[in-house]
PDB file of C-alpha atoms in Angstrom:
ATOM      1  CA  UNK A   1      12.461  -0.237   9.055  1.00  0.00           C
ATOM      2  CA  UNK A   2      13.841  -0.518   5.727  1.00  0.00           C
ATOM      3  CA  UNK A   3      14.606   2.834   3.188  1.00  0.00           C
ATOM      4  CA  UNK A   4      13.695   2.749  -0.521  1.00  0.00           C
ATOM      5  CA  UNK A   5      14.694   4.699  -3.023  1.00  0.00           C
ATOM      6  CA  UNK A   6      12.492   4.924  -6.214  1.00  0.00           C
ATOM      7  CA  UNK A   7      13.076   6.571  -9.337  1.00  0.00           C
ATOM      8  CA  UNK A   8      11.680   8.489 -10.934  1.00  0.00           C
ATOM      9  CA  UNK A   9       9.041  10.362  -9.051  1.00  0.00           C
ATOM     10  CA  UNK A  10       7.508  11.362 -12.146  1.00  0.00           C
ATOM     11  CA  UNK A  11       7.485  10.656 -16.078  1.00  0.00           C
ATOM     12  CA  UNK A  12       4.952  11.998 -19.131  1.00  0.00           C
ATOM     13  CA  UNK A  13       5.515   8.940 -21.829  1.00  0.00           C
ATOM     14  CA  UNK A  14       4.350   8.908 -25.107  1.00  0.00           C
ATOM     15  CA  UNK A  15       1.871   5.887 -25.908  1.00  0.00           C
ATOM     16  CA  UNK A  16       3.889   3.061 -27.645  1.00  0.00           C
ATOM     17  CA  UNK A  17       7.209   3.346 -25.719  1.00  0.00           C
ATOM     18  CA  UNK A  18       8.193   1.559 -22.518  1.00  0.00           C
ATOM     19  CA  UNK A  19       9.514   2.920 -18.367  1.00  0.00           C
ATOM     20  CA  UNK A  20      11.427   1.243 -16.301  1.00  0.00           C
ATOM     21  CA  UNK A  21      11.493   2.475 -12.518  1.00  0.00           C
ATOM     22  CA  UNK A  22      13.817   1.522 -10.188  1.00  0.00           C
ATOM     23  CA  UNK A  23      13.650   1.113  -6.418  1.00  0.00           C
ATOM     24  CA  UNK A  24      16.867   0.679  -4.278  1.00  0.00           C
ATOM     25  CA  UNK A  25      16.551  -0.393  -0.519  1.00  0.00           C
ATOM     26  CA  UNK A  26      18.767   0.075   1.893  1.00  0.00           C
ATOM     27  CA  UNK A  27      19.167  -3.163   2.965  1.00  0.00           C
ATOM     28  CA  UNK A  28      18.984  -7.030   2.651  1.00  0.00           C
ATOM     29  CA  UNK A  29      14.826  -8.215   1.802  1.00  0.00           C
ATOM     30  CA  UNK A  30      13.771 -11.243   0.534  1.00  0.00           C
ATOM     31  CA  UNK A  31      10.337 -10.246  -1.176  1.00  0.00           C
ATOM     32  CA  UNK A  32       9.783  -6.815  -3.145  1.00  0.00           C
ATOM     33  CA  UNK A  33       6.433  -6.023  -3.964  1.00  0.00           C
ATOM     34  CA  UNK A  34       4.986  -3.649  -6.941  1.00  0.00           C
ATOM     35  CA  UNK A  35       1.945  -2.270  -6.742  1.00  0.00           C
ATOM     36  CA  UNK A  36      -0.335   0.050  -9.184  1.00  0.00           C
ATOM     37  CA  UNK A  37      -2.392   3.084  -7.942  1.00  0.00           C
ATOM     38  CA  UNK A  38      -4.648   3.872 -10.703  1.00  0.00           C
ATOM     39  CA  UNK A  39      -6.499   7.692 -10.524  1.00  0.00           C
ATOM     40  CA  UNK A  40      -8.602   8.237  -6.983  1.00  0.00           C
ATOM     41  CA  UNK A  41      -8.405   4.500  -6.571  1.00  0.00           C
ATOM     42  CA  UNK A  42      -6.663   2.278  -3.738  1.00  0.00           C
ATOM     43  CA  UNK A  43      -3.308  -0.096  -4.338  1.00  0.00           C
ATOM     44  CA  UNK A  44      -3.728  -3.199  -6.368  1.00  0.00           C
ATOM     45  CA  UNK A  45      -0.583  -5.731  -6.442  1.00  0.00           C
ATOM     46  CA  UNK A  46       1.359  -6.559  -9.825  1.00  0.00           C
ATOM     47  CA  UNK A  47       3.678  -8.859  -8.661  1.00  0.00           C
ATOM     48  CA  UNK A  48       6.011 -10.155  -5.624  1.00  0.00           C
ATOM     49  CA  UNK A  49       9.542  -9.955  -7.352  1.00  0.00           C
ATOM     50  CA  UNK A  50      11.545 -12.401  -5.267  1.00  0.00           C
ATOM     51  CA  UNK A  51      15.830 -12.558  -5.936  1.00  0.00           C
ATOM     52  CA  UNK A  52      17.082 -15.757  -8.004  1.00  0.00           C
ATOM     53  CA  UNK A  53      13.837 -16.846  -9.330  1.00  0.00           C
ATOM     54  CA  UNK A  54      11.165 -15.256 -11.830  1.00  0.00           C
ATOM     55  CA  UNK A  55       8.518 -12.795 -10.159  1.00  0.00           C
ATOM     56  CA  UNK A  56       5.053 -14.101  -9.718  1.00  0.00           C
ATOM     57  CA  UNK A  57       2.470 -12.220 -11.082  1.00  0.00           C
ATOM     58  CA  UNK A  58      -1.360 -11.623  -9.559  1.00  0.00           C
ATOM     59  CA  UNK A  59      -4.553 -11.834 -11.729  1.00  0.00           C
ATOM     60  CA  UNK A  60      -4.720  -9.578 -14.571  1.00  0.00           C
ATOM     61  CA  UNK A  61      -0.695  -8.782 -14.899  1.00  0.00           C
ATOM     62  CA  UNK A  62       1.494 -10.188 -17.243  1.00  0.00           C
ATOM     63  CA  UNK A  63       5.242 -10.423 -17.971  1.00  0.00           C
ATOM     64  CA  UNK A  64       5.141  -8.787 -21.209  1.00  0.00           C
ATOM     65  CA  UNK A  65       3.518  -6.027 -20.402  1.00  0.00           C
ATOM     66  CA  UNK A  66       5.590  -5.551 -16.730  1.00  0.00           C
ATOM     67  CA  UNK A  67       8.372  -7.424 -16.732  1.00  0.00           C
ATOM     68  CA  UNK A  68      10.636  -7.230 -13.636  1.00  0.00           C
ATOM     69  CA  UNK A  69      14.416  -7.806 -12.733  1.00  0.00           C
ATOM     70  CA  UNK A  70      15.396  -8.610  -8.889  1.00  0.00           C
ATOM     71  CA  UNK A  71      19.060  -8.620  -9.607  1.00  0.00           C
ATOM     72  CA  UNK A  72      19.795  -8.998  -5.802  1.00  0.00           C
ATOM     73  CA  UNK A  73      18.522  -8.338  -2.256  1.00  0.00           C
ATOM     74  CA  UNK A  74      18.590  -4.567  -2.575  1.00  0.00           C
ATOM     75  CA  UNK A  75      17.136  -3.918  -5.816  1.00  0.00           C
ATOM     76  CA  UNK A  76      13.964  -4.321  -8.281  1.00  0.00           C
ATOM     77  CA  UNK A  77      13.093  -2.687 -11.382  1.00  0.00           C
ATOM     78  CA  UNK A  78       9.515  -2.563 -12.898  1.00  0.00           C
ATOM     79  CA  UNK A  79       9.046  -1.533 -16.670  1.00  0.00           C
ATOM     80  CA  UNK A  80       6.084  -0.476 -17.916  1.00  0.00           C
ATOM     81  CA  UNK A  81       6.143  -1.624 -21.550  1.00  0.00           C
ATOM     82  CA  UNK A  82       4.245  -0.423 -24.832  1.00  0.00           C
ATOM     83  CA  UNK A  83       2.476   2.173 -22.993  1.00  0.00           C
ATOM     84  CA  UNK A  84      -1.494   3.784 -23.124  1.00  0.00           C
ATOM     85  CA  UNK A  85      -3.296   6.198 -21.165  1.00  0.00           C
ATOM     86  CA  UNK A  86      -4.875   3.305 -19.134  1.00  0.00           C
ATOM     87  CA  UNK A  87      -1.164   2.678 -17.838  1.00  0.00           C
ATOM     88  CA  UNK A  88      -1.482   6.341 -15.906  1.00  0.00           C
ATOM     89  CA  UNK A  89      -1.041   5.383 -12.431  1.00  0.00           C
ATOM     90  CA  UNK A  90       1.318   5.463  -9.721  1.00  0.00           C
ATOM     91  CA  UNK A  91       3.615   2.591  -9.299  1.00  0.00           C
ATOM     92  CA  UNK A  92       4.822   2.329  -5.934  1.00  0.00           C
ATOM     93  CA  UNK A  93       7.475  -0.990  -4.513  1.00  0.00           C
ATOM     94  CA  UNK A  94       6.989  -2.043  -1.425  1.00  0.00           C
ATOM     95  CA  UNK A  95       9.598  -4.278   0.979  1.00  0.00           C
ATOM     96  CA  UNK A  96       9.149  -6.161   4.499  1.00  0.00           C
ATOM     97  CA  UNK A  97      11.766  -6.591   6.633  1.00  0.00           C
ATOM     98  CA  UNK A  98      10.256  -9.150   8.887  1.00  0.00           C
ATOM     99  CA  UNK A  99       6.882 -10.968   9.615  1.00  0.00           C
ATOM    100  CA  UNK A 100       4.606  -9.222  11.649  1.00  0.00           C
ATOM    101  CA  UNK A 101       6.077  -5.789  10.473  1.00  0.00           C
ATOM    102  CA  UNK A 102       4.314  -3.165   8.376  1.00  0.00           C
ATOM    103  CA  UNK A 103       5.569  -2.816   4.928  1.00  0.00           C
ATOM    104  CA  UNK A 104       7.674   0.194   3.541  1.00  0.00           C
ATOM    105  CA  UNK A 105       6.456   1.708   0.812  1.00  0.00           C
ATOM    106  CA  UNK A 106       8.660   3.816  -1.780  1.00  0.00           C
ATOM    107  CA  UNK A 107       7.356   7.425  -2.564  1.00  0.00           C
ATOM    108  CA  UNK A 108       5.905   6.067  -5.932  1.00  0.00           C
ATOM    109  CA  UNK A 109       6.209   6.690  -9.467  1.00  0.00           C
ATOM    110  CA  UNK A 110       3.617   9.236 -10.859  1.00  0.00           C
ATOM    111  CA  UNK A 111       2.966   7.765 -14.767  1.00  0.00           C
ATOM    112  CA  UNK A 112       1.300   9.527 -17.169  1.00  0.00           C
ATOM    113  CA  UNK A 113       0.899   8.235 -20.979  1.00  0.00           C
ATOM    114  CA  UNK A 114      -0.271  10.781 -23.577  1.00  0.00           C
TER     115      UNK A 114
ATOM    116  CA  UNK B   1      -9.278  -8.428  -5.445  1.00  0.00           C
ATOM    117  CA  UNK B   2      -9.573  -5.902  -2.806  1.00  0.00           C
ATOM    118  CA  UNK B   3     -10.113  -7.486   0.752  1.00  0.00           C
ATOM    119  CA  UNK B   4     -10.993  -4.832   2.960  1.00  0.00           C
ATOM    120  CA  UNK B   5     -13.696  -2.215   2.163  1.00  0.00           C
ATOM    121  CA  UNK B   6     -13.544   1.259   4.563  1.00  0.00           C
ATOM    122  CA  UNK B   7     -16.324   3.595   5.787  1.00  0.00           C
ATOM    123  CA  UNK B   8     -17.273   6.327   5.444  1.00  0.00           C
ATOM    124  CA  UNK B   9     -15.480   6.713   1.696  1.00  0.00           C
ATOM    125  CA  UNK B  10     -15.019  10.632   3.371  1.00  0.00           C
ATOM    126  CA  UNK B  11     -14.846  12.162   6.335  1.00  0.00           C
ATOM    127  CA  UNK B  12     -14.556  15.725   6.837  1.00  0.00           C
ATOM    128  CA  UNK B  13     -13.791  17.238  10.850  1.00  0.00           C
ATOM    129  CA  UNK B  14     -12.953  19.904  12.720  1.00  0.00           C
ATOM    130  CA  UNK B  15      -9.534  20.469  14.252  1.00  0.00           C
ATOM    131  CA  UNK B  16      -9.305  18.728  17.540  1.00  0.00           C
ATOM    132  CA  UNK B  17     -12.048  16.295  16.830  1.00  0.00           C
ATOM    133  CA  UNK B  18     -11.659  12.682  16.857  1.00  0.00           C
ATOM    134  CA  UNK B  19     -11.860  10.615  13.474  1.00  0.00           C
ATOM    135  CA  UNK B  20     -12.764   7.121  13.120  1.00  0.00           C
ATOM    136  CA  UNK B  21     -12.706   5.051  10.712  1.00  0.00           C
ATOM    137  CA  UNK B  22     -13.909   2.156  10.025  1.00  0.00           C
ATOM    138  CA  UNK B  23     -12.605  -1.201   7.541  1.00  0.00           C
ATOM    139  CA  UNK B  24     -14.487  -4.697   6.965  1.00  0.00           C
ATOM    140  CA  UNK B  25     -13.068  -7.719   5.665  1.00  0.00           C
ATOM    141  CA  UNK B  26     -14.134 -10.946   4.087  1.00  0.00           C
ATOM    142  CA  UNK B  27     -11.369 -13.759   5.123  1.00  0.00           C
ATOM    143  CA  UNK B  28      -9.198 -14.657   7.662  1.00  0.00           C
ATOM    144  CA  UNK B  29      -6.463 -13.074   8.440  1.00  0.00           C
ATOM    145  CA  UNK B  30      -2.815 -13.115   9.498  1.00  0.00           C
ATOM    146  CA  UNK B  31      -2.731  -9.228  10.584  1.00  0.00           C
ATOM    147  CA  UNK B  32      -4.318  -5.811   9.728  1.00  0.00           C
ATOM    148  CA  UNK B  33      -2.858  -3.082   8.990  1.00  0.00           C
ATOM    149  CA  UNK B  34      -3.532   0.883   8.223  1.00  0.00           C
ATOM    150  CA  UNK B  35      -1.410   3.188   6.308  1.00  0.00           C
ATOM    151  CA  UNK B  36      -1.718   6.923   5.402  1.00  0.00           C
ATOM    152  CA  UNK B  37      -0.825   8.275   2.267  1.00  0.00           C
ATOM    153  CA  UNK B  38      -0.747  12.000   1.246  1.00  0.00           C
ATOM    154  CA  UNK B  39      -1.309  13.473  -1.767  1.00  0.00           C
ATOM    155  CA  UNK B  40      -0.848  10.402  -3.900  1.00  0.00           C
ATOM    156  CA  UNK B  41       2.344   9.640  -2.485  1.00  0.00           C
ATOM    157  CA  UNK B  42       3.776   6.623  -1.139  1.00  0.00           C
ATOM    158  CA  UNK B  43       1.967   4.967   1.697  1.00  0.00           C
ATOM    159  CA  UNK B  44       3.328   5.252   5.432  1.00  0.00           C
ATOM    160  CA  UNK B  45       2.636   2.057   7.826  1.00  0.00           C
ATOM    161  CA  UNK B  46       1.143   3.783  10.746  1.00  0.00           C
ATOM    162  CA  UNK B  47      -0.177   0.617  12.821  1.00  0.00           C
ATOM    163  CA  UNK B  48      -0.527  -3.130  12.804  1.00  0.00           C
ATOM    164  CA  UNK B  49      -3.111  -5.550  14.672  1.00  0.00           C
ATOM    165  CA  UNK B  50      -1.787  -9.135  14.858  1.00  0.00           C
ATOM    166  CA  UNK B  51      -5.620 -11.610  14.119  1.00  0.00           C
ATOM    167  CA  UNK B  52      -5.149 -12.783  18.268  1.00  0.00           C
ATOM    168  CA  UNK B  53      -5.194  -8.859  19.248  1.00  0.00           C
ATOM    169  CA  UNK B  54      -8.592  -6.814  20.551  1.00  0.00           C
ATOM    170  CA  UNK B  55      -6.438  -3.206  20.928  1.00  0.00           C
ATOM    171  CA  UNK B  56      -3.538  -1.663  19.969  1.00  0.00           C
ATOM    172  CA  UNK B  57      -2.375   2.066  20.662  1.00  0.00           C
ATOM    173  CA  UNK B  58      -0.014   4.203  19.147  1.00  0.00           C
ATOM    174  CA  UNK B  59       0.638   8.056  19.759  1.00  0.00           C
ATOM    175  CA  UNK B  60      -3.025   9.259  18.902  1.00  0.00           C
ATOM    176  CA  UNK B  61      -3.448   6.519  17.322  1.00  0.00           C
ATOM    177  CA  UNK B  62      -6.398   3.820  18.567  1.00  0.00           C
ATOM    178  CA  UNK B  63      -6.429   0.262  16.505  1.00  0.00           C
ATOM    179  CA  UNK B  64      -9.307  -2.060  17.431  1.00  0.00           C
ATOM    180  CA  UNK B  65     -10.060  -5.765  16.007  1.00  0.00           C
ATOM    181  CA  UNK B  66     -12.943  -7.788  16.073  1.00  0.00           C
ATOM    182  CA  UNK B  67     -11.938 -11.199  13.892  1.00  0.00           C
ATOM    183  CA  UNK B  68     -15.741 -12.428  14.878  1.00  0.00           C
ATOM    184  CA  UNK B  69     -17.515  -9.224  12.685  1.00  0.00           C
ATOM    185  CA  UNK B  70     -14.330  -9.089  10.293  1.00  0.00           C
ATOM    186  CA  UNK B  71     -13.766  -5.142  11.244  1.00  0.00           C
ATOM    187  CA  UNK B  72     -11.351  -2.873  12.285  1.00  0.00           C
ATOM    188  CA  UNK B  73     -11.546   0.156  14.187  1.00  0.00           C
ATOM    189  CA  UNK B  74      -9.016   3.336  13.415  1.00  0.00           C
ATOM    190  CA  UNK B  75      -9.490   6.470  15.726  1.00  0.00           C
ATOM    191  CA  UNK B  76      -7.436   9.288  15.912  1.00  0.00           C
ATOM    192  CA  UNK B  77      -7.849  11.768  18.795  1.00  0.00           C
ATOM    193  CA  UNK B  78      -7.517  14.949  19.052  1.00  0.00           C
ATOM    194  CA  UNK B  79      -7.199  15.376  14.861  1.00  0.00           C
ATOM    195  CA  UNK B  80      -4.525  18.364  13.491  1.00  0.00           C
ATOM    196  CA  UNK B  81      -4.521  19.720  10.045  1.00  0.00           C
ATOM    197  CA  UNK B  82      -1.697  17.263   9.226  1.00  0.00           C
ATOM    198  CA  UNK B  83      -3.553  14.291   9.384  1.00  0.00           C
ATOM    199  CA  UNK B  84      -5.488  15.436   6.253  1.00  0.00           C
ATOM    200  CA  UNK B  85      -5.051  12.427   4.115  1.00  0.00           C
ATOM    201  CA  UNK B  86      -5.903   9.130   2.891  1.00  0.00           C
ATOM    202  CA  UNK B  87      -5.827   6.319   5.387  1.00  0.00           C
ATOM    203  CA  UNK B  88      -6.356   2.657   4.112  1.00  0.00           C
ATOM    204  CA  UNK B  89      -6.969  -0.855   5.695  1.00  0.00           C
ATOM    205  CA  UNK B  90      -4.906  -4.135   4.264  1.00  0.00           C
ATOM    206  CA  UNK B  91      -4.786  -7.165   5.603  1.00  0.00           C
ATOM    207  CA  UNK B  92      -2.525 -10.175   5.232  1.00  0.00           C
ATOM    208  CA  UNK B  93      -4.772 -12.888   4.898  1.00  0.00           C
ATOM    209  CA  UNK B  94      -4.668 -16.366   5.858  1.00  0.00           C
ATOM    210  CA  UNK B  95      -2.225 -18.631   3.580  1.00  0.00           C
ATOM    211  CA  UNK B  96      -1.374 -15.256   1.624  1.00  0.00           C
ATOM    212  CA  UNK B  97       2.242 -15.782   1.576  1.00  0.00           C
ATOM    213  CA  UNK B  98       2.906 -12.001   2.648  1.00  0.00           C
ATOM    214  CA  UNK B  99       0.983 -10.054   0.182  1.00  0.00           C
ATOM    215  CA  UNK B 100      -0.612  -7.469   1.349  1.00  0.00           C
ATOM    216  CA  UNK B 101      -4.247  -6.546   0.120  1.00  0.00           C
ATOM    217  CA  UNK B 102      -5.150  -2.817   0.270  1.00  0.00           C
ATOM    218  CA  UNK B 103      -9.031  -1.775   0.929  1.00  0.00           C
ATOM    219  CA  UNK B 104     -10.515   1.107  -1.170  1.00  0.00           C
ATOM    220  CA  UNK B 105      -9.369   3.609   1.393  1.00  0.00           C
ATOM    221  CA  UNK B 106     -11.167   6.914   3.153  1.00  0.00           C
ATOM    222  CA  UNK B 107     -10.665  10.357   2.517  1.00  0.00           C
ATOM    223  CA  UNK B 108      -9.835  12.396   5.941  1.00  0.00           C
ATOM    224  CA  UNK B 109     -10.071  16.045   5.280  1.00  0.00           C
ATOM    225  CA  UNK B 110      -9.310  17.976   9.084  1.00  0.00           C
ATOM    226  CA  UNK B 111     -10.439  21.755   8.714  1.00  0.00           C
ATOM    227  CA  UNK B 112      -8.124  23.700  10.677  1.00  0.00           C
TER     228      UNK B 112
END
């Protein structure tokens, strides 16, 4: 299975200014996922962030507010932009190396906006 | 939205119990799959059950699948301290183009 590298593990913002996180893999994917883990509650999806072409975002997300970069096969950033305390989350990418194969997950981004 | 939807929300055991757990869905699906994640970390893919599968096994680890009740089955045997975390159901449903959709998740708490 694939390794993935994501930075940072944890930021405090202040409310107004923007975070970009950054997950490396270490190898070759076609699809990177980012997902948001708001406080006690499960994983929704943001966005598949796919290399060459512009991410596509699920209900409820927009590009404004997370804009994403897949300058290659091995890399994605996510920024968090003009932040609020309802942005506190963890932000986690996710990769899958082949059909029928579970997903790896980076070790998430712990947000907090004060 | 969220797909699958676990039960019980918590479950607390004894060590050397068995824990199951158990996750519904509402459409078809490609695959299921549950992951465990500790302490609000990232999530680690501990099985997967392909939609034409009944039974999978892994370690401890006991995956079943019923596609005609839309449910899935995790039991772990013979629970250790470790396993104190939060285990969730996703599925890959039918014409999802890979994305994965997590359930709400459950609570295992193993007193040692």
């Amino acid at each position: 299975s694939a390794v993935i590298s994501q930075k940072p593990s944890r930021d405090i913002c202040q409310r107004g200014t923007s975070l970009t996180i950054q997950c490396q893999v270490d190898s070759q994917v076609t699809m990177m996922f980012w997902y948001r883990q708001q406080p006690g509650q499960s994983l929704t999806l943001i966005a598949t962030a796919n290399q060459g072409s512009e991410a596509t975002y699920e209900s409820g997300f927009v590009i404004d507010k997370f804009p994403i970069s897949r300058p290659n096969l091995t890399f994605s950033t996510l920024t968090v932009s003009n932040m609020s305390p309802e942005d506190s989350s963890i932000y986690l990418c996710s990769v899958r190396k082949e059909a029928n194969y579970g997903y790896t997950f980076g070790s998430g981004t712990r947000l907090t906006v004060v | 939205s969220q797909q699958g939807e676990e039960d019980p929300q918590a479950l607390s055991i004894q060590e050397g119990e068995n824990a199951t757990m158990n996750c519904s869905y509402k459409t078809s699906i490609n695959n299921l799959q549950w992951y465990r994640q500790n302490s609000g970390r990232g999530l680690v893919h501990l099985i997967l059950i392909r939609s034409n599968e009944r039974e999978k096994h892994s370690g401890r680890l006991r995956v079943t699948l019923d596609t005609s009740k839309k449910s899935s089955s995790l039991l772990i045997t013979a629970s250790r301290a470790a396993d104190t975390a939060s285990y969730f159901c996703a599925t890959i449903y039918t014409g999802a183009n890979s994305k994965l959709t997590f359930g709400k998740g459950i609570t295992l708490s193993v007193r040692p």
